[in-house]
Short mmCIF file of C-alpha atoms and ligand atoms in Angstrom, two decimals:
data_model
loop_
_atom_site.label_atom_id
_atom_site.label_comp_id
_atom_site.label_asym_id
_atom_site.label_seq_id
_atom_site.Cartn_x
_atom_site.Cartn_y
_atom_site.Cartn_z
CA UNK A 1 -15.40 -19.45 -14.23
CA UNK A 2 -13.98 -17.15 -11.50
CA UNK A 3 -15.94 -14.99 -9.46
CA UNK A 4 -13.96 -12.34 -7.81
CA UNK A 5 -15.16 -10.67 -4.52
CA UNK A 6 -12.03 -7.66 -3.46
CA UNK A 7 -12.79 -5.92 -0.23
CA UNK A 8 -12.28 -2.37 -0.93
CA UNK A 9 -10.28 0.05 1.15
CA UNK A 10 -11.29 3.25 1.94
CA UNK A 11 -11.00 5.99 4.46
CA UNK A 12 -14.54 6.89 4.67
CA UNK A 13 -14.28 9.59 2.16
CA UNK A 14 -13.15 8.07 -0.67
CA UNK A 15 -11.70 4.40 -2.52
CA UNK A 16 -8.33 3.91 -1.66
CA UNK A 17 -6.13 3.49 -5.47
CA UNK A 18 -4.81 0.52 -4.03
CA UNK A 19 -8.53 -1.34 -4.70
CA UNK A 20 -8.78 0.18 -8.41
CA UNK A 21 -5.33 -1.99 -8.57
CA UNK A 22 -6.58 -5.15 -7.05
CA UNK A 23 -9.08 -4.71 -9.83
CA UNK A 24 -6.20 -5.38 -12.65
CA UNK A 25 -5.26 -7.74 -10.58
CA UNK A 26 -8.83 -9.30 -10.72
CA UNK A 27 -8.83 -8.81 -14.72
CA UNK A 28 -5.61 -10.89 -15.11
CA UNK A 29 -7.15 -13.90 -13.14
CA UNK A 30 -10.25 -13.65 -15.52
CA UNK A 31 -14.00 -13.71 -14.43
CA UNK A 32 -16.87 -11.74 -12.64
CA UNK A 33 -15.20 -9.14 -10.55
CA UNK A 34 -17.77 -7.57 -7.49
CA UNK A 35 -16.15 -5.06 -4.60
CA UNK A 36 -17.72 -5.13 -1.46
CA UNK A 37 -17.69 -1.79 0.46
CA UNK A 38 -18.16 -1.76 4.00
CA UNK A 39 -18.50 1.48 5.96
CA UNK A 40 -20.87 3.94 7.31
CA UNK A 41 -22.63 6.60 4.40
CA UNK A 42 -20.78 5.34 2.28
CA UNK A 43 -22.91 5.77 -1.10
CA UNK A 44 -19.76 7.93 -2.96
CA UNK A 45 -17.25 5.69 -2.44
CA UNK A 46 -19.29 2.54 -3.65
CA UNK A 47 -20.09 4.97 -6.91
CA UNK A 48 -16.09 4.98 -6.98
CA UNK A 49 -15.74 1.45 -6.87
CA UNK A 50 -18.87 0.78 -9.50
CA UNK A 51 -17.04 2.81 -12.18
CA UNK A 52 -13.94 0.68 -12.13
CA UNK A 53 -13.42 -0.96 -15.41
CA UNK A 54 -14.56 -4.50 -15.64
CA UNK A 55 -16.24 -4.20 -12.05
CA UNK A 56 -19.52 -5.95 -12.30
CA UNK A 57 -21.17 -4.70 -9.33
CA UNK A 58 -20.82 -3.45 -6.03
CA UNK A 59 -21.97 -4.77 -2.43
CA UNK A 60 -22.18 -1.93 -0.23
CA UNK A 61 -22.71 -2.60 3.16
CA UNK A 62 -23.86 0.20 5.24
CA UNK A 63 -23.56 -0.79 9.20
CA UNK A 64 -22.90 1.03 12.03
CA UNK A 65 -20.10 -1.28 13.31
CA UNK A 66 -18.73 -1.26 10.02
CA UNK A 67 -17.72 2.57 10.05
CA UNK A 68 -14.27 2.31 11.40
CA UNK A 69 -11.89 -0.39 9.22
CA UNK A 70 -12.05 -2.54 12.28
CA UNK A 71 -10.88 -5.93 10.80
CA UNK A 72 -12.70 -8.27 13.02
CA UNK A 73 -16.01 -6.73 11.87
CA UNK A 74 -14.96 -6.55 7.89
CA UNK A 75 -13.75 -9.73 8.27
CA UNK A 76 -17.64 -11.22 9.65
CA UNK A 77 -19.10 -9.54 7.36
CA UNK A 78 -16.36 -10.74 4.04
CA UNK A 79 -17.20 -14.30 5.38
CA UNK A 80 -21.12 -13.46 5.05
CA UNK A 81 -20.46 -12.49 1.49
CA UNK A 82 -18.34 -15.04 0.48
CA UNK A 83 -20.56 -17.48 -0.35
CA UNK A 84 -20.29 -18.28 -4.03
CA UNK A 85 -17.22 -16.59 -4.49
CA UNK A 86 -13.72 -18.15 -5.92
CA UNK A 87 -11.93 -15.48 -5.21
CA UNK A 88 -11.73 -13.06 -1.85
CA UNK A 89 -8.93 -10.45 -2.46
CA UNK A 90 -7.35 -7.01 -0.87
CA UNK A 91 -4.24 -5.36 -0.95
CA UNK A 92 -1.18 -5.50 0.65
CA UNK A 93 -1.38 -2.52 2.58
CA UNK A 94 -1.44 -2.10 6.55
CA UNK A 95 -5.24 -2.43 6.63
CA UNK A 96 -5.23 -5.52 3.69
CA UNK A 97 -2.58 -7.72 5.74
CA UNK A 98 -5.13 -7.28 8.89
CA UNK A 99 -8.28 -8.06 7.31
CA UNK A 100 -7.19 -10.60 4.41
CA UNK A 101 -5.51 -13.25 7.07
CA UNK A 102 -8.62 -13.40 9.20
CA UNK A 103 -11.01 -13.75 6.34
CA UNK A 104 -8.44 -17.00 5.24
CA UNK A 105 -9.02 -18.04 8.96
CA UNK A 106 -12.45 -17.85 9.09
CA UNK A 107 -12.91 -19.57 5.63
CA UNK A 108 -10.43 -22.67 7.05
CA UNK A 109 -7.90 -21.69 3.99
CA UNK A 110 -4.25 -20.76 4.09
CA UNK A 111 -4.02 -17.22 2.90
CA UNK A 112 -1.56 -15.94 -0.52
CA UNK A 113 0.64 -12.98 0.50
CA UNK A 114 1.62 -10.33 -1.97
CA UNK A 115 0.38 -11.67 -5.30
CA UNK A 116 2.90 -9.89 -7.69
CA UNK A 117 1.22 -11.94 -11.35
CA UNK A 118 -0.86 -14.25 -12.21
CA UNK A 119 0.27 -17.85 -13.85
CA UNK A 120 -3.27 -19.28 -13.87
CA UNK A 121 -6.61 -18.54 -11.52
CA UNK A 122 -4.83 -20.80 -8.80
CA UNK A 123 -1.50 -20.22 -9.19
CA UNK A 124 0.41 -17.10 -8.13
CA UNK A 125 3.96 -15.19 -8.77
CA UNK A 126 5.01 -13.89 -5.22
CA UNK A 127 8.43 -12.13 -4.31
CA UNK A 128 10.68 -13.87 -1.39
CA UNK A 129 13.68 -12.57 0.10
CA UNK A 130 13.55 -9.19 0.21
CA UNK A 131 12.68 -9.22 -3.45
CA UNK A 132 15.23 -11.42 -4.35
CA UNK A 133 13.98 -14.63 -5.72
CA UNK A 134 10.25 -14.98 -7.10
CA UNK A 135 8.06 -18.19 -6.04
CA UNK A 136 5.08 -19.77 -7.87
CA UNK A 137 2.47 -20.69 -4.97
CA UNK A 138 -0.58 -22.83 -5.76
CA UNK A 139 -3.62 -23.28 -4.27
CA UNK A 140 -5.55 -26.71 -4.22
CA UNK A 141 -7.82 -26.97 -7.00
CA UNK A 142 -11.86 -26.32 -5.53
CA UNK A 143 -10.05 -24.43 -2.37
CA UNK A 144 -11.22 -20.50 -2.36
CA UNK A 145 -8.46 -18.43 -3.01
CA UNK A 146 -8.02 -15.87 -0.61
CA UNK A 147 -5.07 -13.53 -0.80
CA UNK A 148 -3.75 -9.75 -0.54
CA UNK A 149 -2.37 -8.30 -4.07
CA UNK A 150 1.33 -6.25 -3.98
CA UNK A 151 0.06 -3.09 -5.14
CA UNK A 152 3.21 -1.44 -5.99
CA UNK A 153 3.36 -4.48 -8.95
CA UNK A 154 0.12 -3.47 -10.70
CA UNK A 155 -1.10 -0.10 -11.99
CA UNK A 156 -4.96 1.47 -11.26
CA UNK A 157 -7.82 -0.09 -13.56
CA UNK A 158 -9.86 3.12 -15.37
CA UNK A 159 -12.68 4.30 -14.07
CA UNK A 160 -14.48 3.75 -17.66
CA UNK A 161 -16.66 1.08 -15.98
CA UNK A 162 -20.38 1.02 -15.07
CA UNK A 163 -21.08 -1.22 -12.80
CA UNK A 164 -24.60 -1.51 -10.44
CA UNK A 165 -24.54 -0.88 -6.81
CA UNK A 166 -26.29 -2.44 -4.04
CA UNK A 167 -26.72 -1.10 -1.02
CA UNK A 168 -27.80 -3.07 1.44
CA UNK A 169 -28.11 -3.81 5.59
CA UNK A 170 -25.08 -6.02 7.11
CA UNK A 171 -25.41 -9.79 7.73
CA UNK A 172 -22.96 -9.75 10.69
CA UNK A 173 -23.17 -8.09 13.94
CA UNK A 174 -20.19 -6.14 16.13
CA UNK A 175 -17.60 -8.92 17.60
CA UNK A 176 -17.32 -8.49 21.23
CA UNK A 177 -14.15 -8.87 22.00
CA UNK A 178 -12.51 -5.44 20.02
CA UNK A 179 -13.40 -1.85 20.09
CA UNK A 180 -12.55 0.58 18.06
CA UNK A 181 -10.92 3.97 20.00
CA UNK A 182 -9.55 6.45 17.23
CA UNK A 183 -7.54 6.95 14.37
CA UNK A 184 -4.50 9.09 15.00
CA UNK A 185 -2.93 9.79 11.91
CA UNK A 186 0.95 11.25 12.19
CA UNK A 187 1.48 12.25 8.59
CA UNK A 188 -1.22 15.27 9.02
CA UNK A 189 -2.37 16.52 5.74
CA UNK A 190 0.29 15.08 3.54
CA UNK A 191 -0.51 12.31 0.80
CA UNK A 192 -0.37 8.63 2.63
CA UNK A 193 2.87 6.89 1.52
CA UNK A 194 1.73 3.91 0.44
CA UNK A 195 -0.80 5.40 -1.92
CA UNK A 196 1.27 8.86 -2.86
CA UNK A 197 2.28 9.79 -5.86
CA UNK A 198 5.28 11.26 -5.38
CA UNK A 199 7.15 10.83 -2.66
CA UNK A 200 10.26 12.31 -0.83
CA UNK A 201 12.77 10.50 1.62
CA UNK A 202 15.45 11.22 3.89
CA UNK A 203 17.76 8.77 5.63
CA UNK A 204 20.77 8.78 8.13
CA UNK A 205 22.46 11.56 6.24
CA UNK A 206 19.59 13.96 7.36
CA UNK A 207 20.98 13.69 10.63
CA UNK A 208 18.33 14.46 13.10
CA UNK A 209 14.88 14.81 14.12
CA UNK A 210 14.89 18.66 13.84
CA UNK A 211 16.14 18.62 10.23
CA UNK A 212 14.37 16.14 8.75
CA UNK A 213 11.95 19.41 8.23
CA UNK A 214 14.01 20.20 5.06
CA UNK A 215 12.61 16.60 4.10
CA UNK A 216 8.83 17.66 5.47
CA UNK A 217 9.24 21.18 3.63
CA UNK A 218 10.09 20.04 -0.06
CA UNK A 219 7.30 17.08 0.51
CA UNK A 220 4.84 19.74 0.75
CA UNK A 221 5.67 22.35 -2.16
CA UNK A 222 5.57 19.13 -4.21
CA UNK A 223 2.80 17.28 -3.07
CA UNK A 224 4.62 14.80 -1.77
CA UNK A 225 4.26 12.04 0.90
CA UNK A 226 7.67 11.64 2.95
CA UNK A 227 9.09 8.07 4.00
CA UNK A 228 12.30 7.24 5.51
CA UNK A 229 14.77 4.76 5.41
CA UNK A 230 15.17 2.48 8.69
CA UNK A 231 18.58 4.12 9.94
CA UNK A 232 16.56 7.30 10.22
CA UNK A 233 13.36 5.42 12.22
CA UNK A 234 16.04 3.55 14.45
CA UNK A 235 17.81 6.89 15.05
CA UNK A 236 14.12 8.63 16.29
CA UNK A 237 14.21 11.04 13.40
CA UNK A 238 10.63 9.96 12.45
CA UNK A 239 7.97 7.92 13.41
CA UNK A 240 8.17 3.89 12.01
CA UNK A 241 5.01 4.18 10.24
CA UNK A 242 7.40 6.33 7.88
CA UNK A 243 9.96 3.52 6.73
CA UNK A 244 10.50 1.97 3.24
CA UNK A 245 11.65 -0.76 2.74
CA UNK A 246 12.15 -4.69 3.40
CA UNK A 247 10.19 -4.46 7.05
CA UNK A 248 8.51 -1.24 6.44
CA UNK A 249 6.42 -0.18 3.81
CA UNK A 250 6.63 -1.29 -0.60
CA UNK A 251 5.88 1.61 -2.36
CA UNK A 252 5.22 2.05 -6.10
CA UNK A 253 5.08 6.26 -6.63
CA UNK A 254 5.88 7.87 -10.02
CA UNK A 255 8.84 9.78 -7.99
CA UNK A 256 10.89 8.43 -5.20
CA UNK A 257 13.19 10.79 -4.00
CA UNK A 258 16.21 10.06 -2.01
CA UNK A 259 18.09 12.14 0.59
CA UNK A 260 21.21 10.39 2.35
CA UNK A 261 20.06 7.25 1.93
CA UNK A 262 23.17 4.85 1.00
CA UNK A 263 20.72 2.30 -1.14
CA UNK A 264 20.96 -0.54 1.48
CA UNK A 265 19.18 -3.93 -0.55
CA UNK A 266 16.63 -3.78 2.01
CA UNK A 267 15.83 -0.34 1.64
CA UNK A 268 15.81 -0.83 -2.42
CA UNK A 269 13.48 -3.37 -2.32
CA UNK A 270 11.00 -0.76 -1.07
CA UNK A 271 10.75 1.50 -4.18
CA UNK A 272 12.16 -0.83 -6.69
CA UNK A 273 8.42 -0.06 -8.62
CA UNK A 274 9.21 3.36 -8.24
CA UNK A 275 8.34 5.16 -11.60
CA UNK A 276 11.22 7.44 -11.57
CA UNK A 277 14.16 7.35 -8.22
CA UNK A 278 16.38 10.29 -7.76
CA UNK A 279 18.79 10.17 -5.60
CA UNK A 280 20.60 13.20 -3.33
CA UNK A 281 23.60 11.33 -1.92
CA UNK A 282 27.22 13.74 -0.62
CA UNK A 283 29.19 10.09 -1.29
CA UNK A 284 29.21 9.32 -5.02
CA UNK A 285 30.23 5.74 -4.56
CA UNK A 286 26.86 5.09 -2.81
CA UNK A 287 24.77 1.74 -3.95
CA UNK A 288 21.39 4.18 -4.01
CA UNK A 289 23.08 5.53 -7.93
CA UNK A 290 23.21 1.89 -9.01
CA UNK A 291 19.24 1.81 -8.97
CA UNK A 292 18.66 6.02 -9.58
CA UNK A 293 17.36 7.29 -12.74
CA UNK A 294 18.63 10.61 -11.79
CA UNK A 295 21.52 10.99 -9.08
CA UNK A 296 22.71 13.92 -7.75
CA UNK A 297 26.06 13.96 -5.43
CA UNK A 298 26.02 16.68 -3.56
CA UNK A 299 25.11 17.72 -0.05
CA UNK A 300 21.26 17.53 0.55
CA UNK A 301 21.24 20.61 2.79
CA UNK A 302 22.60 22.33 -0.42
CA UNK A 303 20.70 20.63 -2.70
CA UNK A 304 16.68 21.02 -1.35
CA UNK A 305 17.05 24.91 -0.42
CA UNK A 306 18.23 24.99 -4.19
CA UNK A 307 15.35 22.76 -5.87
CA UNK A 308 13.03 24.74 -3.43
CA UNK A 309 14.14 28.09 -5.30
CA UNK A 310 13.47 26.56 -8.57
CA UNK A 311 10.32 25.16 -7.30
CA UNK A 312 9.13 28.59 -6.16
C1 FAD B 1 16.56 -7.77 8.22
C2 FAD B 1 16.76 -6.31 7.87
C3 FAD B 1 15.70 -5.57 7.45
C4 FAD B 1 15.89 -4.22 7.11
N1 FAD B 1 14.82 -3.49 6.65
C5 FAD B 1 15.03 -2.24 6.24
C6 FAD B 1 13.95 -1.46 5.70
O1 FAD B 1 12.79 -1.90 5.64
N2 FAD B 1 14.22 -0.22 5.26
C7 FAD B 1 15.46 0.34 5.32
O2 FAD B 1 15.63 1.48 4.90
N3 FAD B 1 16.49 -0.38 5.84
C8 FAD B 1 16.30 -1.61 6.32
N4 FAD B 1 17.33 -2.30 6.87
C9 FAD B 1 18.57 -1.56 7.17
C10 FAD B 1 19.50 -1.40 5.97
O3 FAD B 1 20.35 -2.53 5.88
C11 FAD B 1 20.35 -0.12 6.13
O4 FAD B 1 21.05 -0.19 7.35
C12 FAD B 1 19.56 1.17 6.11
O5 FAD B 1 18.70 1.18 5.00
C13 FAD B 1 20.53 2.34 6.03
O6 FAD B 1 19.81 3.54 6.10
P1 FAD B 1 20.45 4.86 5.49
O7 FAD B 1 20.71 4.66 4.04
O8 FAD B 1 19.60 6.00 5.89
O9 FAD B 1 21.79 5.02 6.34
P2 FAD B 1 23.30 4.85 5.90
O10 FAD B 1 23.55 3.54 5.25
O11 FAD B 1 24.10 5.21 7.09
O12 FAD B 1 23.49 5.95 4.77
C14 FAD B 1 23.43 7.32 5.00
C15 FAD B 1 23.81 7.99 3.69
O13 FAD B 1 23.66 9.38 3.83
C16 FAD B 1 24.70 10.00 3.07
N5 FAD B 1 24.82 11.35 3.61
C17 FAD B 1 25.30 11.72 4.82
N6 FAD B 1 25.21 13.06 4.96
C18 FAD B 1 24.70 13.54 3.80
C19 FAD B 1 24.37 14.85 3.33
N7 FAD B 1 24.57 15.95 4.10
N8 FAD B 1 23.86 14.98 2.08
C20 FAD B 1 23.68 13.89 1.28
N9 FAD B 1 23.98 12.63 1.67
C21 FAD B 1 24.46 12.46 2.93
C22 FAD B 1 25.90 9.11 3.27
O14 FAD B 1 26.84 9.28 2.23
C23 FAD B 1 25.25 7.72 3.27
O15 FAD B 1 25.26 7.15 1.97
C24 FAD B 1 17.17 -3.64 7.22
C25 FAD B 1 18.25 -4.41 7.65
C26 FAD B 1 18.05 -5.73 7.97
C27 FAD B 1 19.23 -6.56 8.42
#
């Protein structure tokens, strides 16, 4: 039978959603599912993780050097966990594609990217191209399976579960050769994108850095996180950390919300899980109403000071 070990993430204050979804994940391969929590004080989170549905327990590892989500420590102390363990899995965010590789390295294994369904406990459904064509991957039979779960393909697991925690002292010490300096975060207050809700966009058609407020000011009367298509990054409207899509970042939110963005496949591929798209777009011809479930044509500098009054 499959035991599961997923390496939570978490910003210190609380579980990112992106481990309750490596949970379902977990459930679909079948087995004992455990979360390891490493971190600094970091009983609340771990209480999180424990309530997860069909979590068995909880390793928390409270260390010093494991305070900041350096990967070269997480991934130490993974390896000192993963004894016993079939499975080693984390998502496919920013922090998951740093720490999952070099737990795969340190275990001598190749690592699964992206995990998107389950076809048995060893073999995987994983997009390719953009999202285009889907590929089966396999790992050897006996070999640990160590791999990083698409998030935007699987929804949260409950938090009906009940499962024990154990805190405990780490097993690995601080690596030498990386420091941790400081988390600057650019998006401020506002929701992260890749975990958001709800989520607003602008692209080229915003036209510059100064107006992509309009974009910043209905984000925040809705919630909202704000992304960005890569014409807007590559123009300097925003920060890179902010774009959607092929090379940026896959987002599932429940609302995607598109200003002058033309729809570009590698854009699309982005927030094809989107729950609901709507799309702002002054050309009605443009590729982004093929994939909209509400499209709008109409200028966007129109358009948000209006849905801001009805907002209001
Ligand atoms: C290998 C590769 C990887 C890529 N990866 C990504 C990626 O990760 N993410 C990504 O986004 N792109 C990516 N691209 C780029 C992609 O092909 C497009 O060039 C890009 O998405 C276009 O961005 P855009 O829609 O903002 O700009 P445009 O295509 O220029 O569209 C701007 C839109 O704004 C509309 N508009 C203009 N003014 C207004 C207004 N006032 N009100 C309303 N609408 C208006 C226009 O009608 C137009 O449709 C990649 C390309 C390649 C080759």
């Amino acid at each position: 039978m499959s035991r599961i070990l997923i390496i939570a993430e978490h910003d210190g204050q609380s579980l990112n959603v992106s481990t309750a979804k490596c949970v379902t994940c977990a459930q679909a391969i079948g087995g004992d599912i455990d979360i390891a929590v490493f971190g600094k004080g970091i009983e609340a989170i771990a209480a999180e993780a424990a309530a997860l549905e069909s979590v068995a327990s909880v390793i928390a590892v409270d260390a010093e050097h494991l305070a900041a989500p350096l990967a070269a420590n997480w991934a130490a102390e993974a390896l000192a966990l993963a004894d016993g363990y079939s499975h080693l899995l984390g998502p496919s965010t920013t922090q998951g594609k740093d720490l999952m590789p070099r737990i795969a390295a340190l275990l001598g294994v190749n690592q699964i990217s992206d995990i998107m369904a389950v076809n048995t406990a060893n073999s995987f459904k994983r997009p390719i191209y953009a999202g285009n064509a889907i590929i089966d991957v396999e790992v050897p039979n006996g070999a640990v399976v160590v791999a990083t779960v698409r998030i935007a393909s699987w929804s949260a697991a409950a938090s009906s579960g009940s499962g024990s925690v154990d805190v405990r002292a780490a097993d690995s010490e601080a690596v030498a050769h990386t420091r941790y300096i400081g988390l600057k975060s650019g998006g401020g207050e506002r929701p992260d994108l890749q975990s958001a809700q709800r989520v607003v966009a602008g692209g080229r058609g915003v036209g510059s850095e100064e107006n992509f407020k309009i974009i910043y000011s209905l984000a925040d009367k809705l919630g909202a996180g704000v992304g960005a298509s890569r014409a807007a990054v590559d123009a300097g409207y925003v920060p890179n950390d902010m774009q959607v899509g092929q090379t940026g970042k896959i987002i599932a939110p429940d609302l995607y919300m598109a200003f002058g963005i033309s729809g570009a496949i590698q854009h699309v591929t982005g927030i094809k899980d989107a729950g609901t798209i709507v799309a702002v777009n002054k050309d009605s011809e443009a590729p982004i109403f093929e994939i909209a479930d509400i499209g709008l044509a109409g200028d966007l500098f129109t358009v948000i000071p209006e849905l801001e009054k009805l907002l209001a």
